[in-house]
Amino acid sequence: MVRQATPELKQFMDKKLRLELNANRVVIGILRGFDAFMNVSLEDARDITVEDKPAKLGRTVVRGTSIVAVEALEQIEH
């Protein structure tokens, strides 16, 4: 049985993130939680795929299989 590693996202907790998703979608929000599959819970999330028309999503969950890249929009303490 293969043990799956937990994503190293603790340093991003309560920080504003930019997530690039498949299908060229972009979501920003504050990271409130995550699990071993890299599913993430965001608060105050917005879909900024169309920059001149951001869609407010509020609190949302993004499946880890959809995430292509994660970028911190705030300084991270190491």
CSV table of C-alpha atoms in Angstrom, one decimal:
chain,number,residue,atom,x,y,z
A,1,MET,CA,0.0,0.0,0.0
A,2,VAL,CA,1.4,3.4,-1.0
A,3,ARG,CA,1.1,6.2,1.5
A,4,GLN,CA,0.1,9.5,-0.1
A,5,ALA,CA,2.0,12.6,1.0
A,6,THR,CA,0.0,15.5,2.4
A,7,PRO,CA,0.4,18.8,0.4
A,8,GLU,CA,2.7,21.4,2.0
A,9,LEU,CA,0.1,24.1,2.2
A,10,LYS,CA,0.2,25.0,6.0
A,11,GLN,CA,2.4,28.0,5.2
A,12,PHE,CA,-0.4,29.4,3.0
A,13,MET,CA,-3.2,29.1,5.6
A,14,ASP,CA,-5.2,32.4,6.0
A,15,LYS,CA,-3.3,34.0,3.1
A,16,LYS,CA,-4.7,35.3,-0.2
A,17,LEU,CA,-3.9,32.9,-3.1
A,18,ARG,CA,-4.2,32.8,-6.8
A,19,LEU,CA,-5.2,29.4,-8.2
A,20,GLU,CA,-4.7,28.6,-11.9
A,21,LEU,CA,-7.2,25.9,-12.8
A,22,ASN,CA,-7.6,23.7,-15.8
A,23,ALA,CA,-9.6,25.2,-18.7
A,24,ASN,CA,-7.7,28.4,-18.2
A,25,ARG,CA,-9.7,29.5,-15.2
A,26,VAL,CA,-8.2,31.7,-12.4
A,27,VAL,CA,-9.6,32.0,-8.9
A,28,ILE,CA,-8.4,34.1,-6.0
A,29,GLY,CA,-9.4,33.8,-2.4
A,30,ILE,CA,-8.2,33.2,1.2
A,31,LEU,CA,-7.1,29.7,2.0
A,32,ARG,CA,-9.1,28.3,5.0
A,33,GLY,CA,-8.4,24.6,4.6
A,34,PHE,CA,-7.1,21.7,2.5
A,35,ASP,CA,-6.8,17.9,2.6
A,36,ALA,CA,-4.5,15.2,1.4
A,37,PHE,CA,-5.9,15.3,-2.1
A,38,MET,CA,-5.2,19.1,-2.3
A,39,ASN,CA,-8.8,20.0,-2.3
A,40,VAL,CA,-8.9,23.5,-1.0
A,41,SER,CA,-11.4,25.7,0.8
A,42,LEU,CA,-11.4,29.4,-0.1
A,43,GLU,CA,-13.2,32.3,1.6
A,44,ASP,CA,-14.1,35.5,-0.3
A,45,ALA,CA,-13.3,33.7,-3.5
A,46,ARG,CA,-13.6,35.4,-6.9
A,47,ASP,CA,-13.3,33.9,-10.4
A,48,ILE,CA,-11.1,36.4,-12.3
A,49,THR,CA,-10.9,34.4,-15.5
A,50,VAL,CA,-12.5,37.4,-17.3
A,51,GLU,CA,-10.6,40.2,-15.6
A,52,ASP,CA,-13.0,43.0,-16.4
A,53,LYS,CA,-15.9,40.9,-15.0
A,54,PRO,CA,-14.9,39.1,-11.9
A,55,ALA,CA,-17.5,36.7,-10.5
A,56,LYS,CA,-18.0,36.6,-6.7
A,57,LEU,CA,-18.0,33.0,-5.4
A,58,GLY,CA,-17.9,33.6,-1.7
A,59,ARG,CA,-16.8,30.5,0.3
A,60,THR,CA,-16.0,27.6,-2.1
A,61,VAL,CA,-14.1,24.4,-2.5
A,62,VAL,CA,-11.8,23.7,-5.4
A,63,ARG,CA,-11.0,20.1,-6.2
A,64,GLY,CA,-7.3,19.3,-6.2
A,65,THR,CA,-7.5,17.6,-9.6
A,66,SER,CA,-8.5,21.0,-11.1
A,67,ILE,CA,-5.5,23.0,-9.7
A,68,VAL,CA,-2.6,23.6,-12.1
A,69,ALA,CA,-0.7,26.2,-10.1
A,70,VAL,CA,-0.8,28.0,-6.7
A,71,GLU,CA,0.6,31.5,-6.2
A,72,ALA,CA,0.7,33.4,-2.8
A,73,LEU,CA,-0.5,37.0,-3.2
A,74,GLU,CA,0.7,37.9,0.4
A,75,GLN,CA,4.1,37.5,1.9
A,76,ILE,CA,4.7,34.0,3.4
A,77,GLU,CA,6.6,33.6,6.7
A,78,HIS,CA,9.0,30.6,6.6
